[in-house]
Coordinates of C-alpha atoms in Angstrom, one line a residue:
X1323 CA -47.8 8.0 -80.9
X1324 CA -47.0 4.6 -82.8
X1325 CA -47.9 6.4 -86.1
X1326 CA -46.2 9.7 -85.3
X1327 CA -43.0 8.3 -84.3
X1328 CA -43.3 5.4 -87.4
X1329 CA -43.5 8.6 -89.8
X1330 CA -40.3 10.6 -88.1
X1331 CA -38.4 8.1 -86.1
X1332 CA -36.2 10.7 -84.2
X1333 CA -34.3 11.0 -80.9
X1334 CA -37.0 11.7 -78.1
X1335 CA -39.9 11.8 -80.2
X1336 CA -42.8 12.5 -78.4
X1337 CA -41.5 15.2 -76.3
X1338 CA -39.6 17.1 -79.4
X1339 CA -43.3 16.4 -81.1
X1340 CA -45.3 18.3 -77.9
X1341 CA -43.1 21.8 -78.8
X1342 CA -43.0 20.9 -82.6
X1343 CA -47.2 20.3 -83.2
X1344 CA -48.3 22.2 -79.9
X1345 CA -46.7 24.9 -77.9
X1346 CA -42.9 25.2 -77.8
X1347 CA -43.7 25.8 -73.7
X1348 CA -45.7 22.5 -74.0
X1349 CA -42.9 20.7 -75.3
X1350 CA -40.2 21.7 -72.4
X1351 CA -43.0 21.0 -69.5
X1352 CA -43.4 17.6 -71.2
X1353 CA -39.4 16.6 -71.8
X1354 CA -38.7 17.5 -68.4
X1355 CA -41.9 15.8 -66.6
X1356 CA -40.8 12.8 -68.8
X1357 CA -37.1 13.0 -68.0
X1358 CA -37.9 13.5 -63.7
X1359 CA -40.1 9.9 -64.6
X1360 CA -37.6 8.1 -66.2
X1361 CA -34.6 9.2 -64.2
X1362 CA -36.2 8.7 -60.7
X1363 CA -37.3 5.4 -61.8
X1364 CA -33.1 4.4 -62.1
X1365 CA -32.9 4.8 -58.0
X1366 CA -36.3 2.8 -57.3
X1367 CA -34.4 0.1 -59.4
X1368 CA -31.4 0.0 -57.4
X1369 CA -33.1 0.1 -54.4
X1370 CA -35.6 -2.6 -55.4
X1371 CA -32.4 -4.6 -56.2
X1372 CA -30.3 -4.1 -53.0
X1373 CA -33.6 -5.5 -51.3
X1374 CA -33.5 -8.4 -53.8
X1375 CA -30.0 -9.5 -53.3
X1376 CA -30.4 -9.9 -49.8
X1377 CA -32.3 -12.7 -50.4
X1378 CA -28.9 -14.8 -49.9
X1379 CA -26.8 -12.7 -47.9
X1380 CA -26.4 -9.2 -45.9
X1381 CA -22.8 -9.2 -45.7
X1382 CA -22.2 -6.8 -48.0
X1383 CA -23.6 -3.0 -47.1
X1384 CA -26.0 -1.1 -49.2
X1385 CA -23.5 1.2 -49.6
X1386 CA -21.8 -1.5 -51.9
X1387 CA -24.6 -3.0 -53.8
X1388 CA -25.5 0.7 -54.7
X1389 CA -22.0 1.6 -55.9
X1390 CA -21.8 -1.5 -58.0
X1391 CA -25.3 -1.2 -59.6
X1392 CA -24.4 2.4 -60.3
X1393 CA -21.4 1.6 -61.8
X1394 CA -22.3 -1.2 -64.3
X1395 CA -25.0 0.9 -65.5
X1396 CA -22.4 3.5 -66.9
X1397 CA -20.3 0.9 -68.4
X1398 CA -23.0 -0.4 -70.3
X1399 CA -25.0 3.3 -71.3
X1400 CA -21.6 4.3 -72.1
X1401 CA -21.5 2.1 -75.5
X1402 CA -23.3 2.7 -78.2
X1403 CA -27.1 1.5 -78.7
X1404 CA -25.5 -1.6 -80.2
X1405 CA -24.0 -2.8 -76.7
X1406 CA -27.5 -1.4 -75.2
X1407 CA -29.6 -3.5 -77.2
X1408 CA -27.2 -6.5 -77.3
X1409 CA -27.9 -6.9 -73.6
X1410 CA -31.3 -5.5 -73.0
X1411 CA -32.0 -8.5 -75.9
X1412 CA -30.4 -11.2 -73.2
X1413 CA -31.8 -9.6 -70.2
X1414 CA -35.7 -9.1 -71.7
X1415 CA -35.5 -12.9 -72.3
X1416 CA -34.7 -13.7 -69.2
X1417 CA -38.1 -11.5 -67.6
X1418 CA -40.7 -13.2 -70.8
X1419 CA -38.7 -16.7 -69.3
X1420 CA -39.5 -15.9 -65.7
X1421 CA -43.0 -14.7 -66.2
X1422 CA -44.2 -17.4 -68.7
X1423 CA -42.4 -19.9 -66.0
X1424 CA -44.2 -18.4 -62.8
X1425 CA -47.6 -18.5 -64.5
X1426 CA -47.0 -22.0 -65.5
X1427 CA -45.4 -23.4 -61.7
X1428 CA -48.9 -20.8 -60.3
X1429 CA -51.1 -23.3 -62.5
X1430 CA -49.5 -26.2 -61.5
X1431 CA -49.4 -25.7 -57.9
X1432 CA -52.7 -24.4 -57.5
X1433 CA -54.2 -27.7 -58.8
X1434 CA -52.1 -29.5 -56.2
X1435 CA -48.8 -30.3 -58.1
X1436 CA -46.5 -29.5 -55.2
X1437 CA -45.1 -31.3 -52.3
X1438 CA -47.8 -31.3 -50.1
X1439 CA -49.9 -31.7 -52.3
X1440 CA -52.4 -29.1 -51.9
X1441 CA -55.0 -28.4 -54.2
X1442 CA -55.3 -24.8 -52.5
X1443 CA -57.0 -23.6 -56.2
X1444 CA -58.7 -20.2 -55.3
X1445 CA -58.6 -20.6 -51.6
X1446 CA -57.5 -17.5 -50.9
X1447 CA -59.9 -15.5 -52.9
X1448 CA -62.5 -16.5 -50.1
X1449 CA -60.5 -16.5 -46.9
X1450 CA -59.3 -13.9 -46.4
X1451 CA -60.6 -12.8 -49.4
X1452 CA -59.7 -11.0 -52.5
X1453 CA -60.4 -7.2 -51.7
X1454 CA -58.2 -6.2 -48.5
X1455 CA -59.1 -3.4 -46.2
X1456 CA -56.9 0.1 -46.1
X1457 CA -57.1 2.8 -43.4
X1458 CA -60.8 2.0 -43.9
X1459 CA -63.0 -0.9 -42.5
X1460 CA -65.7 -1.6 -44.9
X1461 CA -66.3 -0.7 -47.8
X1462 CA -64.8 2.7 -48.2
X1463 CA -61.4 0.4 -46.3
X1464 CA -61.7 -2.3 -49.5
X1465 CA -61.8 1.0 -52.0
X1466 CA -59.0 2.4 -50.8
X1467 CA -57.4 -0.7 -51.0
X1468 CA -58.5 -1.4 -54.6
X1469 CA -57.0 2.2 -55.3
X1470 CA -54.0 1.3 -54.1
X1471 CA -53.6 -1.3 -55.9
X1472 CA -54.1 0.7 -58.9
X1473 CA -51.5 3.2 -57.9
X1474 CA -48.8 0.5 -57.7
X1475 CA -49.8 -1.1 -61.3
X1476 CA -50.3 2.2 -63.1
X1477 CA -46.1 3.1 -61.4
X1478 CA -45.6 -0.9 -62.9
X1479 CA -47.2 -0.5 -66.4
X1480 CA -44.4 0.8 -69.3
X1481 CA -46.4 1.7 -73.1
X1482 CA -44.9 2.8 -76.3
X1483 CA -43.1 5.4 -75.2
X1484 CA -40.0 3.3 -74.2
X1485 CA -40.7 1.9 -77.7
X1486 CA -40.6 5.4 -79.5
X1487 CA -37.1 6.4 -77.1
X1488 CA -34.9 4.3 -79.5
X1489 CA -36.4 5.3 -82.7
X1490 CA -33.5 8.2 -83.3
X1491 CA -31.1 4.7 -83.3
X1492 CA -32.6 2.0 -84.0
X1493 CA -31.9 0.9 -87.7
X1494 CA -34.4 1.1 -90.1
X1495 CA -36.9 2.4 -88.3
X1496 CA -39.7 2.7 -90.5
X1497 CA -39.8 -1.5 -90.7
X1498 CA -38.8 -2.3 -87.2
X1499 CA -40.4 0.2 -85.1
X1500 CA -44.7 -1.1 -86.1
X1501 CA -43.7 -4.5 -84.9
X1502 CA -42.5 -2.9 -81.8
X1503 CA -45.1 -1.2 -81.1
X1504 CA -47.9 -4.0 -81.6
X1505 CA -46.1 -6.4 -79.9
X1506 CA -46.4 -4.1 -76.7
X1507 CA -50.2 -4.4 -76.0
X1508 CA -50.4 -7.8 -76.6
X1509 CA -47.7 -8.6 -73.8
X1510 CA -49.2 -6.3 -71.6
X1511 CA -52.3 -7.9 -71.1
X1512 CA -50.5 -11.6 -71.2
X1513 CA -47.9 -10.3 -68.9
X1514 CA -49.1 -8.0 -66.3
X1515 CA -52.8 -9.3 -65.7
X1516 CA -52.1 -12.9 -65.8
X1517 CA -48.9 -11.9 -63.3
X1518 CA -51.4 -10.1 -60.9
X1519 CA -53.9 -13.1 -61.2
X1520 CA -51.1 -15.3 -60.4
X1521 CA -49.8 -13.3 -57.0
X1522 CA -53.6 -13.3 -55.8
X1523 CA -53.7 -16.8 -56.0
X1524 CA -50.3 -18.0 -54.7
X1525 CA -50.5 -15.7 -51.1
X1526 CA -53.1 -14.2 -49.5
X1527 CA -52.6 -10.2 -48.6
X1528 CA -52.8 -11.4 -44.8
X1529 CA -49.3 -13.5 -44.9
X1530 CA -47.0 -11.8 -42.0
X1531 CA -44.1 -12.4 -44.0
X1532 CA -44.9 -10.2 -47.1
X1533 CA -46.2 -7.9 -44.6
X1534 CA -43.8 -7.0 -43.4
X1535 CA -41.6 -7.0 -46.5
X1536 CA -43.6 -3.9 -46.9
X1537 CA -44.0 -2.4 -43.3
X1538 CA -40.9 -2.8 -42.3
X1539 CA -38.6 -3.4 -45.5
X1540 CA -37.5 -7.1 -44.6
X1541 CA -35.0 -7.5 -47.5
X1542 CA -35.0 -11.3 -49.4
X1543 CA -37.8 -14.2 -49.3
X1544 CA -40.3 -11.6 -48.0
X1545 CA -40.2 -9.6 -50.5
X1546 CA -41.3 -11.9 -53.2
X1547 CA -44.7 -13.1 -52.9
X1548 CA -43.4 -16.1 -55.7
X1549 CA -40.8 -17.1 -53.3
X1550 CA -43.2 -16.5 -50.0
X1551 CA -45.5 -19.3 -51.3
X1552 CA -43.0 -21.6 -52.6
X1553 CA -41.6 -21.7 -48.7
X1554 CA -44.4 -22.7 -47.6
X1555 CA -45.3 -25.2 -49.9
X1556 CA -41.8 -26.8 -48.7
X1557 CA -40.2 -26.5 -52.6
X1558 CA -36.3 -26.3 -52.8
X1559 CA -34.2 -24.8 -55.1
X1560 CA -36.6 -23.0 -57.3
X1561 CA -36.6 -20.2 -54.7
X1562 CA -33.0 -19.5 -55.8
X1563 CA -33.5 -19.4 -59.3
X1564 CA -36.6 -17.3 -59.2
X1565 CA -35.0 -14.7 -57.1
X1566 CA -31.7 -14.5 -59.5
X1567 CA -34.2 -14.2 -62.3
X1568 CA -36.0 -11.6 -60.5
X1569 CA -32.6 -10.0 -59.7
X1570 CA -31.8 -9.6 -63.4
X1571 CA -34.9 -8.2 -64.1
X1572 CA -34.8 -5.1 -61.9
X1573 CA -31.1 -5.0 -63.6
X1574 CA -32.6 -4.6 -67.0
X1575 CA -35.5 -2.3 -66.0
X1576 CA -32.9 0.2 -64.2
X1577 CA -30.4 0.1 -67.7
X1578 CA -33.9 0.8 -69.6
X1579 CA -34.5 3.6 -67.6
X1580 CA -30.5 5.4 -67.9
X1581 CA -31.3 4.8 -71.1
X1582 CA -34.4 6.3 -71.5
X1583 CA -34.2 9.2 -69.3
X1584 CA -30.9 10.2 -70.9
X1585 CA -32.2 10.3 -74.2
X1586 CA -35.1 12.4 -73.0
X1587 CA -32.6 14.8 -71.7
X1588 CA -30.7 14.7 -75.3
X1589 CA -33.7 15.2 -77.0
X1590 CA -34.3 18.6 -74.7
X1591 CA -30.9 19.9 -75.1
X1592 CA -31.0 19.0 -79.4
X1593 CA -34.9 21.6 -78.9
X1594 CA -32.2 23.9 -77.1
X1595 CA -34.3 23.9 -74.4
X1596 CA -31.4 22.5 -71.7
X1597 CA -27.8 23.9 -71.9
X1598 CA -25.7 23.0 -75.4
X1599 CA -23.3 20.9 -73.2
X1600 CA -25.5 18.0 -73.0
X1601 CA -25.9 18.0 -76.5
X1602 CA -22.2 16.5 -77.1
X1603 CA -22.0 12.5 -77.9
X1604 CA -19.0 10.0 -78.1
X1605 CA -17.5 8.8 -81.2
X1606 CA -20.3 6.5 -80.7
X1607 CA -23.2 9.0 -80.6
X1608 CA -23.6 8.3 -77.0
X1609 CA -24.6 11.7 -75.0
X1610 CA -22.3 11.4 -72.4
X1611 CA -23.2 14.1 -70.3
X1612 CA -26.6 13.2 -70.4
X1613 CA -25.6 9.2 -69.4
X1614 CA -23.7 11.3 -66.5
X1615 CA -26.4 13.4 -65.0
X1616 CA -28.6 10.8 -65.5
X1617 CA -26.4 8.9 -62.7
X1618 CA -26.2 11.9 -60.7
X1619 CA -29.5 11.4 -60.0
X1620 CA -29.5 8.0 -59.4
X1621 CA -27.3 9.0 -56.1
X1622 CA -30.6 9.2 -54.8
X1623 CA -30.6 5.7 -54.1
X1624 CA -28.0 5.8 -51.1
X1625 CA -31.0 7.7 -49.0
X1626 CA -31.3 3.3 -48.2
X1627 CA -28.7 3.8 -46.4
X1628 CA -30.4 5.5 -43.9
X1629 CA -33.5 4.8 -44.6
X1630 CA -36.1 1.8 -44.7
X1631 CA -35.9 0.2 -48.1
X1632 CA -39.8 -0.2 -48.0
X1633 CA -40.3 4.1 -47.5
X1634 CA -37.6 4.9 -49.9
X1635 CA -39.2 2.6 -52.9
X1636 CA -43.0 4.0 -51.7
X1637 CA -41.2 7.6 -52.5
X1638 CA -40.2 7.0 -55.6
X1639 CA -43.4 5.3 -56.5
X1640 CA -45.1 8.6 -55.7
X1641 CA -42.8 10.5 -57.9
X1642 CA -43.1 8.5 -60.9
X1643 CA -46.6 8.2 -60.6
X1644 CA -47.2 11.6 -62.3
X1645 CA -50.8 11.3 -64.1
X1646 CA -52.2 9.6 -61.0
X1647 CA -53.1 13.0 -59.2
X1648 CA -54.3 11.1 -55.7
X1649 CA -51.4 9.0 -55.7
X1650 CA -50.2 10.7 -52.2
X1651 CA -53.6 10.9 -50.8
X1652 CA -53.3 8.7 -47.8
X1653 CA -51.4 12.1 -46.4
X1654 CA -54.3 13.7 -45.8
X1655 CA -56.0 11.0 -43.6
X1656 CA -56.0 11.7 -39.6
X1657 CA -52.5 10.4 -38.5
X1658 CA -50.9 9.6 -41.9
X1659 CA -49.5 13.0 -42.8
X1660 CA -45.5 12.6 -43.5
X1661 CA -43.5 15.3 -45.3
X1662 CA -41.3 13.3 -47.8
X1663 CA -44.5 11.5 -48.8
X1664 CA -45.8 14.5 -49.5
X1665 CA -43.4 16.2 -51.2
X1666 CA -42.6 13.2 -53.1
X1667 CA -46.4 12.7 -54.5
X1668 CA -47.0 15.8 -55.3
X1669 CA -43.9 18.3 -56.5
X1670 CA -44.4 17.4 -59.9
X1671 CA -47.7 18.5 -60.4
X1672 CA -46.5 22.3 -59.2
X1673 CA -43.3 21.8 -61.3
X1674 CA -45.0 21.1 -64.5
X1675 CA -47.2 24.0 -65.1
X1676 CA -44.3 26.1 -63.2
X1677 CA -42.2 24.9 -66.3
X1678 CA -44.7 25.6 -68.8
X1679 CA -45.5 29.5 -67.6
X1680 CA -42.1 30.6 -67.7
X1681 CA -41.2 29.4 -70.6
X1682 CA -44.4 30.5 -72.1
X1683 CA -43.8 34.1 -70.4
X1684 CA -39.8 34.1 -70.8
X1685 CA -40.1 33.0 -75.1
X1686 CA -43.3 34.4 -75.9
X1687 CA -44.7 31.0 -77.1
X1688 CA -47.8 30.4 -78.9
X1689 CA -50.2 27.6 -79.0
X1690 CA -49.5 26.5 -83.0
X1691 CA -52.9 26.4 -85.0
X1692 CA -52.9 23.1 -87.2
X1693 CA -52.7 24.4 -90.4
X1694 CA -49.4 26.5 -88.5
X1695 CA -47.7 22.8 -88.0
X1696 CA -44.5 21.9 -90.3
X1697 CA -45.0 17.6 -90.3
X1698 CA -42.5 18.1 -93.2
X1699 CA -39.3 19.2 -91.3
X1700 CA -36.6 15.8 -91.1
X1701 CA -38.6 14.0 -92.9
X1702 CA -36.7 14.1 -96.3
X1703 CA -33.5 13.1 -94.4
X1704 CA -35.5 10.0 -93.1
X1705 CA -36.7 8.8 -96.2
X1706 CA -33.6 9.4 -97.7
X1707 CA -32.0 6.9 -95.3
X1708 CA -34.7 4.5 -95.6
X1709 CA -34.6 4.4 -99.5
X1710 CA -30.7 3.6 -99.3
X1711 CA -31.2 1.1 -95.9
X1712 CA -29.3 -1.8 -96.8
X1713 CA -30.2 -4.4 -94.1
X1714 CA -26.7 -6.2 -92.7
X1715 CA -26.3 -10.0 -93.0
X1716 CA -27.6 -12.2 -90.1
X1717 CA -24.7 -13.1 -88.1

């Protein structure tokens, strides 16, 4: 993908790409299987936030914290990329700050540089243990548990595809977008397994109080393992500031993903496969209409309202999690069968090929043979732009 959208940096790349090089059906089943991802991950945000913010205080509804969220999302999508990228710069330094910070206090305190002075180290990786038990006792209980775990980190785990939805505005794109893209792998691996190391060692999966963050959707402290542990080791302060961190983080993943999910939508409507209305920008180039529906959807959110926090985020994560096709499985175990689960887990996977026959039988689509494939269409525009790029003075 880094290659393909490096050659012809467009709006929504990859998913114009799928009906360009493949299947024109191919490419509409794609766009919208990408754009229900993207835009369902804007509610699981808000939600996630709402649970965050109670850390301090309950006083204000979720009703509020929703509306809020909502509308400072539209403010900001609103402007131009310029305004986007201004504060997803500020807001992205904040997370590489807070993880970088959490595996350094995780080091620290592990080798007993806290205030009790425990040298806990790996304790917990042999009581209770490091695999925990699901459904199951044994071992098929500690492999479900495993795949559990897997579900939640693939839902967790962005690639260059978020990279790629900015490549139709980014400015010279040719230069900026290969140091985007290997820049991603590298902080993956630093990031994400070195954060999961670090959770295993600060609380063991037995603590009541993160168990019930996610059994019962106990809003604040609990639902940060980070700020579980720190409690106990009796450390002040730093509670506050991780949370607040943490706070601004599911505020900048939420703004990624209006982003994202309504450029996915432009790049549909541009194919002419969603109506022509959405297709209309600002002075700015900003699809509004997209950046609208986008926050239709993330309406979805209020179901908090009457619903555990915990259950509404666990739907989401079953929608998102698209490729993972036993994401929802625990369904079919005696006693666990739930309808929204359900549906949530496993509509997409009926959707997409739905999308793809009708389209296929409506159009009269074919799959393209290679030598069939135009890789020259746009591309003189782009290197025209990139000859004449003159690069603006620092500020």
């Amino acid at each position: 993908m880094a290659e393909m959208v490096t050659y012809l940096p467009i709006s929504s790349p990859f998913i114009r790409f799928a009906g360009r090089y493949v299947d024109e059906a191919f490419g509409v089943a794609a766009g919208y299987n990408f754009f229900v991802f993207e835009a369902a991950l804007v509610p699981f945000e808000i939600v996630a936030y709402n649970v965050i913010i109670h850390y301090w205080s309950d006083i204000v509804p979720a009703g509020g914290i929703i509306t809020i969220v909502i509308v400072l999302y539209g403010l900001i999508n609103v402007f131009a990329v310029k305004w986007y990228g201004e504060s997803e710069f500020w807001l992205a330094l904040g997370k590489v700050i807070l993880i970088v910070g959490l595996i350094c206090y995780t080091f620290v305190t592990m080798l007993g540089g806290n205030p009790l002075h425990d040298r806990f180290g790996f304790r917990y990786w042999r009581d209770p243990g490091a695999f925990a038990e699901l459904y199951k006792t044994g071992t098929l209980g500690r492999w479900l548990g495993f795949l559990q775990c897997l579900i939640q980190a693939s839902f967790t785990i962005a690639g260059p595809d978020y990279v790629s939805m900015a490549a139709g505005e980014a400015e010279n794109p040719r230069k900026v977008l290969p140091k985007a893209y290997n820049a991603v792998f590298g902080r993956l691996m630093a990031f994400f397994v070195l954060g999961s190391l670090a959770v295993g060692i600060n609380v063991p999966y037995t603590d009541p109080e993160l168990a019930d963050a996610f059994s019962a959707g106990l809003p604040g402290a609990a639902a940060s393992p980070y700020v579980v542990a720190m409690n106990w080791l009796k450390i002040q302060v730093l509670p506050d500031i991780v949370n607040a961190m943490v706070l601004t983080a599911a505020f900048s993943a939420g703004n990624s993903y209006v982003y994202c999910a309504s450029r996915s939508l432009f790049g549909l409507a541009l194919e002419g496969k969603a109506p022509r209305i959405l297709t209309r920008c600002t002075r700015n180039g900003v699809p509004i209409y997209c950046v609208l529906v986008v926050l239709l959807i993330s309406l979805l959110s209020f179901l908090q309202v009457s619903n555990s926090a915990s259950v509404v985020l666990q739907w989401f994560v079953n929608l998102v999690c698209g490729p993972i096709e036993f994401r929802g499985y625990s369904v079919f175990l005696p006693g666990q069968w739930d309808v929204p689960t359900f549906l949530f887990s496993y509509a997409m996977i009926g959707v997409f090929p739905v999308l793809f026959l009708v389209w296929k039988l409506f159009k009269k689509t074919r799959w393209l043979k290679p030598n069939e494939v135009d890789l020259l269409k746009d591309v003189d525009e782009i290197e025209e732009y990139t000859r004449h790029y003159v690069p603006k003075p620092p500020r």
